[in-house]
């Protein structure tokens, strides 16, 4: 399934990446180097309480209202704040939601463009403020990418914006920021990082230039995720997962995700299940569904997780499901009170996400998506 070595691919990542324990001061050093003084920090309520860790000088405005699944009103409130702040630099400080909104805050204020004007690939007119991304979870890899996802409450669908103008000028990944992440969130975000790697590895658009990041990201997850859950203060495990997340972000740009994320999205948009938790619940089902089309790669994924290699769908489902459950992930839709009569609508919505499903290694029908939801109930 992997494309040939000579198949064209464009690799895009932040021009400067600081990775490792104690790298946080790189943020202010970079601001000093560039002479920037007006800064807008985009954070959720928790991370807003620890903005002082960034040790920022100058005029600092903090937007502290990032929601777990950011929607259009959330973005509009941020744009209004950004237009008042007239920031020279936007800093995304948090998980994927904060970093996704920070990308849009660096390009939309004062541009004359609305979110709907820029949905899709490369419709953003220009970057209007410098962008720094500082992840505080190990999951989305959003610090490395050029995409932003915002939910439209009118349709309950995620609107995806992709633009090179939304690439961070600096990404600072300090795993020490993740030491306080609770076990359940560590598990869910960790499986999200794994899903980015695995879906890119098994995609129709899979490419050797990305496969090495994808497989190593899966291996890092297999080696370190259970450790990070068991002992949040395990610095090596936290660093291993931060690197797995970054590698997952590298996979998203040129290759992106496939059916796993498409099937998981309605869980977030319709039932407000956190993105990582939704991915963990769906991941084993889609890995098993795709196994016949990408047998060798499926075996490599299981091996990376320390599981018996197999390409038999039933064995794959059993192994991957047990692995996620062993991490403490909630593996039943019913536990989230998702009503059975909503499953057909969810399946129709997921089936419409062609930007992801068209890259799945095996065609998946609306009925097959519905069967996955029923099996996960």
Coordinates of C-alpha atoms in Angstrom, one line a residue, residues 185-310:
X185 CA -6.3 12.0 29.9
X186 CA -2.8 10.6 29.5
X187 CA -4.3 7.4 28.2
X188 CA -6.8 9.1 25.8
X189 CA -4.3 11.6 24.4
X190 CA -1.7 8.9 24.1
X191 CA -3.9 6.7 21.9
X192 CA -4.7 9.8 19.8
X193 CA -1.0 10.2 19.1
X194 CA -0.9 6.5 18.3
X195 CA -3.9 6.8 15.9
X196 CA -2.2 9.6 14.0
X197 CA 0.8 7.4 13.5
X198 CA -1.1 4.2 12.6
X199 CA -3.6 5.8 10.3
X200 CA -0.8 7.6 8.4
X201 CA 1.2 4.3 8.3
X202 CA -1.7 2.4 6.8
X203 CA -3.2 5.1 4.6
X204 CA -3.5 4.9 0.8
X205 CA -1.2 8.0 0.9
X206 CA 1.4 6.3 3.2
X207 CA 4.9 7.2 2.1
X208 CA 8.4 5.9 3.1
X209 CA 9.4 9.4 4.1
X210 CA 6.7 9.4 6.8
X211 CA 6.6 5.7 7.6
X212 CA 9.7 5.9 9.8
X213 CA 8.0 8.5 12.0
X214 CA 4.7 6.6 12.0
X215 CA 6.2 3.3 13.1
X216 CA 8.6 4.8 15.6
X217 CA 5.7 6.8 17.1
X218 CA 3.8 3.6 17.5
X219 CA 6.9 2.0 19.1
X220 CA 7.3 4.9 21.5
X221 CA 3.7 4.6 22.5
X222 CA 4.0 0.9 23.1
X223 CA 7.1 1.4 25.2
X224 CA 6.0 4.5 27.2
X225 CA 2.3 5.1 27.4
X226 CA 1.5 2.5 30.1
X227 CA 4.4 3.8 32.1
X228 CA 3.2 7.4 31.9
X229 CA -0.3 6.4 33.0
X230 CA 1.1 4.3 35.9
X231 CA 3.4 7.1 37.1
X232 CA 2.8 10.6 35.9
X233 CA 6.1 11.8 37.3
X234 CA 8.1 9.3 35.1
X235 CA 10.0 11.9 33.1
X236 CA 11.4 9.5 30.6
X237 CA 7.9 8.1 29.8
X238 CA 6.5 11.6 29.5
X239 CA 9.3 12.5 27.1
X240 CA 8.7 9.4 25.1
X241 CA 5.1 10.2 24.7
X242 CA 5.8 13.9 23.8
X243 CA 8.1 12.6 21.0
X244 CA 5.4 10.1 19.9
X245 CA 2.9 13.0 19.7
X246 CA 5.4 15.1 17.7
X247 CA 6.0 12.3 15.3
X248 CA 2.2 11.9 14.9
X249 CA 2.1 15.6 14.0
X250 CA 4.8 15.1 11.4
X251 CA 2.5 12.3 9.9
X252 CA -0.5 14.6 9.7
X253 CA 0.8 17.2 7.3
X254 CA 1.7 15.2 4.2
X255 CA -0.4 12.1 4.8
X256 CA -3.1 12.7 7.5
X257 CA -5.6 10.4 9.1
X258 CA -8.1 8.0 7.7
X259 CA -11.3 6.2 8.8
X260 CA -10.4 6.0 12.5
X261 CA -10.6 9.8 12.9
X262 CA -13.6 10.1 10.6
X263 CA -15.6 7.5 12.6
X264 CA -14.5 9.2 15.9
X265 CA -15.5 12.7 15.0
X266 CA -19.3 12.4 15.5
X267 CA -18.6 11.2 19.1
X268 CA -17.0 14.6 19.8
X269 CA -19.3 16.9 17.8
X270 CA -22.6 15.2 18.7
X271 CA -21.9 13.8 22.1
X272 CA -19.0 15.9 23.4
X273 CA -16.7 12.9 24.0
X274 CA -13.1 14.2 24.3
X275 CA -11.2 13.7 21.0
X276 CA -8.6 11.4 22.5
X277 CA -11.2 9.3 24.3
X278 CA -13.2 9.0 21.1
X279 CA -10.2 7.9 19.2
X280 CA -9.2 5.3 21.8
X281 CA -12.7 3.8 21.6
X282 CA -12.7 3.5 17.8
X283 CA -9.1 2.7 17.2
X284 CA -9.2 -1.1 17.6
X285 CA -12.3 -1.5 15.4
X286 CA -10.8 0.4 12.4
X287 CA -7.4 -1.3 12.8
X288 CA -9.2 -4.6 12.6
X289 CA -11.4 -3.5 9.7
X290 CA -8.4 -2.4 7.7
X291 CA -6.3 -5.4 8.5
X292 CA -7.1 -7.4 5.3
X293 CA -6.0 -4.5 3.1
X294 CA -2.7 -3.8 5.0
X295 CA -1.8 -7.1 6.5
X296 CA 1.9 -6.6 6.9
X297 CA 1.6 -3.1 8.3
X298 CA -1.1 -4.2 10.7
X299 CA 1.3 -6.9 12.1
X300 CA 4.0 -4.3 12.5
X301 CA 1.7 -2.0 14.4
X302 CA 0.7 -4.8 16.8
X303 CA 4.4 -5.8 17.2
X304 CA 5.2 -2.1 18.0
X305 CA 2.7 -2.2 20.8
X306 CA 4.1 -5.5 22.2
X307 CA 1.2 -7.5 21.0
X308 CA 1.2 -10.8 19.0
X309 CA 1.4 -9.9 15.3
X310 CA -1.7 -10.9 13.3

